[in-house]
Amino acid sequence: MISVAVAGCAGRMGHTVVEAVSAAPDMSVSCGIDPHADTTTFEFPVFTSVQDALDHADFDVLVDFTRPDVVADNLAVALPAGVDCVVGTTGLTTETLEALAALAPTGTCLFYAPNFTTGAVLMMEFAKAAAPYFPEAEVIEYHHAKKLDAPSGTAVRTAQIIAEARDGRASEAPGKETEIEGAEGARGALIDGVPVHSVRTMGYVASQEVIFGSFGQTLTIRHDSWDRNSYMPGVLLGIRSVADREGLIVGLENFMA
């Protein structure tokens, strides 16, 4: 039985993780970690910090769905203690992830997934396959209005994958030099030479389009998540997989055999 601590257990994603882990036959929730939680509403102990949880509970895996401004501090406590970590909080740079992973003893895994849905992972794989064949590429991502980072981790990773597949060749579409005065940013943020645009509105949970273009044609790859439960199979796969891995692993595709 895998024992799991859920950081951010009172949040929307954290609550969904608690339900998914509780329903899984091979794992259980040992505790929650959330300084804003109403502890009377949970059937397990809830602590205000990762250190407090480590001092008073036993768990094999920490799942973190918190905030971009607190996740690094959580991992900096859990990883040196030898706790495998499954992270869905986006906004961490590759450099930060590598530095955090270096804090962990041998045999400990830091698994970071820009997206836990199998459809989003496949979207990125399809984009990787298409990237070398189109001179122009752009990413448009749509999320709910309460998302705290822009662009999304999925969009950043998608742009990086496209750039890697094209050997770093930038999009040939017109860039920031075409932006009119007073409208800087209209062409989006450039990530490894790929324009990325973020939309925030209450009408979405999580959606993304990757648009490729060449003379006389476009190819659009789109993925939509309408319910947070769509992330749970990937989260559970991550929890089950980290015990047999070590070091930094980025992307759910590493566990999708």
Short mmCIF file of C-alpha atoms in Angstrom, two decimals:
data_model
loop_
_atom_site.label_atom_id
_atom_site.label_comp_id
_atom_site.label_asym_id
_atom_site.label_seq_id
_atom_site.Cartn_x
_atom_site.Cartn_y
_atom_site.Cartn_z
CA MET A 1 0.00 0.00 0.00
CA ILE A 2 1.42 3.37 -1.07
CA SER A 3 1.04 6.07 1.56
CA VAL A 4 0.43 9.54 0.09
CA ALA A 5 0.57 13.08 1.45
CA VAL A 6 -1.34 15.69 -0.56
CA ALA A 7 -0.04 19.26 -0.46
CA GLY A 8 -2.78 21.70 -1.38
CA CYS A 9 -5.46 19.26 -0.25
CA ALA A 10 -8.04 22.04 0.23
CA GLY A 11 -7.68 23.33 -3.33
CA ARG A 12 -9.65 22.27 -6.38
CA MET A 13 -7.00 19.92 -7.77
CA GLY A 14 -5.88 18.79 -4.32
CA HIS A 15 -9.41 17.79 -3.37
CA THR A 16 -9.73 15.78 -6.58
CA VAL A 17 -6.39 14.06 -5.87
CA VAL A 18 -7.60 13.12 -2.38
CA GLU A 19 -10.71 11.51 -3.85
CA ALA A 20 -8.74 9.61 -6.51
CA VAL A 21 -6.10 8.32 -4.09
CA SER A 22 -8.76 7.30 -1.56
CA ALA A 23 -10.59 5.32 -4.24
CA ALA A 24 -7.47 3.52 -5.50
CA PRO A 25 -7.06 -0.03 -4.11
CA ASP A 26 -3.27 0.18 -3.75
CA MET A 27 -2.83 3.55 -2.02
CA SER A 28 -4.19 5.68 0.78
CA VAL A 29 -4.01 9.29 1.98
CA SER A 30 -1.76 9.52 5.03
CA CYS A 31 -2.22 13.24 5.54
CA GLY A 32 -2.91 16.57 3.92
CA ILE A 33 -0.79 19.71 3.89
CA ASP A 34 -2.55 23.04 3.55
CA PRO A 35 -2.31 26.11 5.80
CA HIS A 36 -5.72 27.28 4.60
CA ALA A 37 -7.63 24.03 5.17
CA ASP A 38 -10.60 23.58 7.47
CA THR A 39 -9.22 20.52 9.26
CA THR A 40 -12.67 19.47 10.50
CA THR A 41 -13.73 18.54 6.95
CA PHE A 42 -11.05 15.86 6.42
CA GLU A 43 -10.92 12.27 7.57
CA PHE A 44 -7.11 12.37 7.93
CA PRO A 45 -4.73 14.75 9.70
CA VAL A 46 -3.95 18.01 7.91
CA PHE A 47 -0.75 19.93 8.64
CA THR A 48 0.24 23.50 7.86
CA SER A 49 3.65 22.65 6.38
CA VAL A 50 5.62 19.80 4.85
CA GLN A 51 8.02 19.82 7.80
CA ASP A 52 5.12 19.49 10.23
CA ALA A 53 3.79 16.56 8.20
CA LEU A 54 7.19 14.84 8.18
CA ASP A 55 7.43 15.28 11.97
CA HIS A 56 4.03 13.71 12.67
CA ALA A 57 3.12 11.35 9.81
CA ASP A 58 4.62 8.66 7.62
CA PHE A 59 4.21 8.75 3.85
CA ASP A 60 5.97 7.40 0.77
CA VAL A 61 4.98 10.02 -1.79
CA LEU A 62 4.21 13.73 -1.65
CA VAL A 63 1.78 14.98 -4.31
CA ASP A 64 1.95 18.74 -4.74
CA PHE A 65 -0.83 20.80 -6.30
CA THR A 66 -0.24 24.08 -4.51
CA ARG A 67 0.98 27.43 -5.85
CA PRO A 68 3.97 28.50 -7.96
CA ASP A 69 5.25 30.61 -5.06
CA VAL A 70 5.29 27.76 -2.49
CA VAL A 71 5.98 24.53 -4.38
CA ALA A 72 9.77 24.93 -4.44
CA ASP A 73 9.88 25.40 -0.66
CA ASN A 74 7.75 22.27 -0.19
CA LEU A 75 10.07 20.19 -2.35
CA ALA A 76 13.16 21.60 -0.65
CA VAL A 77 11.92 20.02 2.58
CA ALA A 78 10.48 16.74 1.26
CA LEU A 79 13.24 15.68 -1.14
CA PRO A 80 16.17 15.77 1.32
CA ALA A 81 14.01 13.58 3.61
CA GLY A 82 13.95 10.92 0.91
CA VAL A 83 10.28 11.39 0.00
CA ASP A 84 9.40 10.77 -3.66
CA CYS A 85 7.53 13.77 -5.08
CA VAL A 86 4.85 13.98 -7.76
CA VAL A 87 4.40 17.61 -8.81
CA GLY A 88 1.55 19.11 -10.79
CA THR A 89 2.15 22.72 -9.75
CA THR A 90 3.56 24.48 -12.79
CA GLY A 91 5.78 27.54 -13.01
CA LEU A 92 9.09 25.90 -12.06
CA THR A 93 12.04 26.37 -14.40
CA THR A 94 14.26 23.52 -15.51
CA GLU A 95 17.11 25.03 -13.51
CA THR A 96 15.00 25.09 -10.34
CA LEU A 97 13.86 21.50 -10.84
CA GLU A 98 17.43 20.33 -11.34
CA ALA A 99 18.61 22.16 -8.22
CA LEU A 100 15.79 20.65 -6.15
CA ALA A 101 16.42 17.14 -7.46
CA ALA A 102 20.07 17.49 -6.45
CA LEU A 103 18.95 17.82 -2.82
CA ALA A 104 17.50 14.31 -2.77
CA PRO A 105 19.40 11.21 -1.63
CA THR A 106 20.04 8.36 -4.05
CA GLY A 107 16.87 6.44 -4.84
CA THR A 108 14.53 9.42 -4.46
CA CYS A 109 12.52 10.68 -7.43
CA LEU A 110 11.24 14.13 -8.35
CA PHE A 111 8.56 13.70 -11.00
CA TYR A 112 7.26 16.89 -12.59
CA ALA A 113 4.45 16.79 -15.14
CA PRO A 114 3.45 19.92 -17.08
CA ASN A 115 0.19 18.05 -17.72
CA PHE A 116 -1.21 14.82 -16.30
CA THR A 117 -3.79 14.08 -18.99
CA THR A 118 -2.93 11.38 -21.50
CA GLY A 119 -4.52 13.46 -24.26
CA ALA A 120 -2.25 16.44 -23.59
CA VAL A 121 0.82 14.18 -23.60
CA LEU A 122 -0.25 12.77 -26.95
CA MET A 123 -0.87 16.29 -28.26
CA MET A 124 2.73 17.15 -27.44
CA GLU A 125 3.97 13.96 -29.10
CA PHE A 126 1.96 14.75 -32.24
CA ALA A 127 3.37 18.29 -32.23
CA LYS A 128 6.88 16.87 -31.97
CA ALA A 129 6.23 14.70 -35.03
CA ALA A 130 4.82 17.61 -37.06
CA ALA A 131 7.32 20.30 -36.08
CA PRO A 132 10.11 19.53 -38.57
CA TYR A 133 7.73 19.78 -41.52
CA PHE A 134 6.24 23.26 -40.92
CA PRO A 135 8.14 26.57 -40.97
CA GLU A 136 5.57 28.29 -38.72
CA ALA A 137 4.25 27.20 -35.32
CA GLU A 138 2.24 28.90 -32.58
CA VAL A 139 0.67 27.73 -29.31
CA ILE A 140 -2.58 29.09 -27.88
CA GLU A 141 -3.60 27.92 -24.43
CA TYR A 142 -6.92 28.54 -22.65
CA HIS A 143 -7.40 28.19 -18.89
CA HIS A 144 -9.82 29.16 -16.13
CA ALA A 145 -9.53 32.67 -14.75
CA LYS A 146 -8.01 31.58 -11.43
CA LYS A 147 -4.92 29.95 -12.92
CA LEU A 148 -1.90 31.60 -11.32
CA ASP A 149 0.74 31.22 -14.03
CA ALA A 150 0.86 32.26 -17.66
CA PRO A 151 1.74 30.67 -19.94
CA SER A 152 0.80 27.25 -18.65
CA GLY A 153 3.41 24.59 -18.01
CA THR A 154 1.91 22.54 -20.83
CA ALA A 155 2.31 25.42 -23.29
CA VAL A 156 5.90 26.03 -22.23
CA ARG A 157 6.77 22.36 -22.57
CA THR A 158 5.01 22.15 -25.95
CA ALA A 159 7.03 25.10 -27.28
CA GLN A 160 10.25 23.53 -26.00
CA ILE A 161 9.41 20.21 -27.67
CA ILE A 162 8.65 21.95 -30.98
CA ALA A 163 11.94 23.85 -30.83
CA GLU A 164 13.90 20.69 -30.00
CA ALA A 165 12.28 18.83 -32.91
CA ARG A 166 13.25 21.66 -35.26
CA ASP A 167 16.82 21.91 -33.92
CA GLY A 168 16.02 25.30 -32.43
CA ARG A 169 14.83 26.86 -35.69
CA ALA A 170 12.46 29.73 -34.89
CA SER A 171 9.06 30.18 -36.46
CA GLU A 172 9.20 31.99 -39.79
CA ALA A 173 5.96 33.87 -39.08
CA PRO A 174 6.20 37.63 -38.49
CA GLY A 175 7.25 38.39 -34.93
CA LYS A 176 7.37 41.21 -32.43
CA GLU A 177 8.72 43.59 -35.05
CA THR A 178 5.17 43.80 -36.41
CA GLU A 179 3.58 44.89 -33.11
CA ILE A 180 2.18 48.41 -33.26
CA GLU A 181 3.12 50.99 -30.64
CA GLY A 182 1.08 50.58 -27.49
CA ALA A 183 0.20 46.97 -28.30
CA GLU A 184 3.44 45.28 -27.35
CA GLY A 185 2.88 41.61 -26.63
CA ALA A 186 0.30 41.13 -29.37
CA ARG A 187 2.46 38.42 -30.95
CA GLY A 188 2.67 36.54 -27.66
CA ALA A 189 5.61 35.40 -25.56
CA LEU A 190 8.51 33.82 -27.42
CA ILE A 191 9.55 30.52 -25.85
CA ASP A 192 12.51 28.99 -27.66
CA GLY A 193 11.42 30.88 -30.77
CA VAL A 194 7.78 29.70 -30.65
CA PRO A 195 5.04 32.32 -30.00
CA VAL A 196 2.79 31.31 -27.09
CA HIS A 197 -0.51 33.04 -26.28
CA SER A 198 -2.50 32.68 -23.03
CA VAL A 199 -6.27 33.13 -22.64
CA ARG A 200 -7.82 33.33 -19.16
CA THR A 201 -11.59 33.16 -18.67
CA MET A 202 -14.14 31.37 -16.50
CA GLY A 203 -15.36 29.51 -19.56
CA TYR A 204 -12.47 27.02 -19.61
CA VAL A 205 -10.81 24.39 -17.47
CA ALA A 206 -7.80 23.67 -19.69
CA SER A 207 -7.46 23.66 -23.47
CA GLN A 208 -4.61 24.09 -25.92
CA GLU A 209 -4.14 24.47 -29.65
CA VAL A 210 -0.90 23.99 -31.55
CA ILE A 211 -1.11 25.60 -34.98
CA PHE A 212 1.39 24.72 -37.69
CA GLY A 213 1.51 26.54 -41.00
CA SER A 214 3.22 26.36 -44.35
CA PHE A 215 2.39 27.61 -47.83
CA GLY A 216 -1.28 26.88 -48.56
CA GLN A 217 -1.99 24.74 -45.49
CA THR A 218 -2.37 24.66 -41.71
CA LEU A 219 -2.38 21.80 -39.24
CA THR A 220 -4.12 22.32 -35.88
CA ILE A 221 -3.72 19.93 -32.96
CA ARG A 222 -6.11 20.59 -30.05
CA HIS A 223 -6.73 19.08 -26.65
CA ASP A 224 -9.52 19.99 -24.19
CA SER A 225 -9.97 19.06 -20.54
CA TRP A 226 -13.48 19.73 -19.27
CA ASP A 227 -13.16 18.05 -15.87
CA ARG A 228 -10.30 17.84 -13.37
CA ASN A 229 -10.88 14.11 -13.08
CA SER A 230 -9.20 13.82 -16.49
CA TYR A 231 -5.88 14.41 -14.71
CA MET A 232 -6.30 11.65 -12.15
CA PRO A 233 -5.21 8.57 -14.15
CA GLY A 234 -1.92 10.37 -14.84
CA VAL A 235 -1.51 11.40 -11.19
CA LEU A 236 -2.09 7.84 -10.00
CA LEU A 237 0.34 6.53 -12.63
CA GLY A 238 2.96 8.95 -11.34
CA ILE A 239 2.40 7.87 -7.73
CA ARG A 240 2.75 4.22 -8.69
CA SER A 241 5.86 4.80 -10.83
CA VAL A 242 8.16 6.98 -8.72
CA ALA A 243 9.18 4.22 -6.29
CA ASP A 244 11.13 2.50 -9.09
CA ARG A 245 12.81 5.69 -10.38
CA GLU A 246 15.26 8.25 -9.11
CA GLY A 247 16.42 11.73 -9.96
CA LEU A 248 14.47 14.28 -12.00
CA ILE A 249 11.87 13.01 -14.46
CA VAL A 250 9.85 15.53 -16.51
CA GLY A 251 6.75 14.48 -18.42
CA LEU A 252 4.12 11.78 -18.05
CA GLU A 253 5.27 10.21 -21.32
CA ASN A 254 8.17 8.69 -19.40
CA PHE A 255 5.70 6.41 -17.59
CA MET A 256 3.34 5.73 -20.52
CA ALA A 257 4.60 2.41 -21.90
#
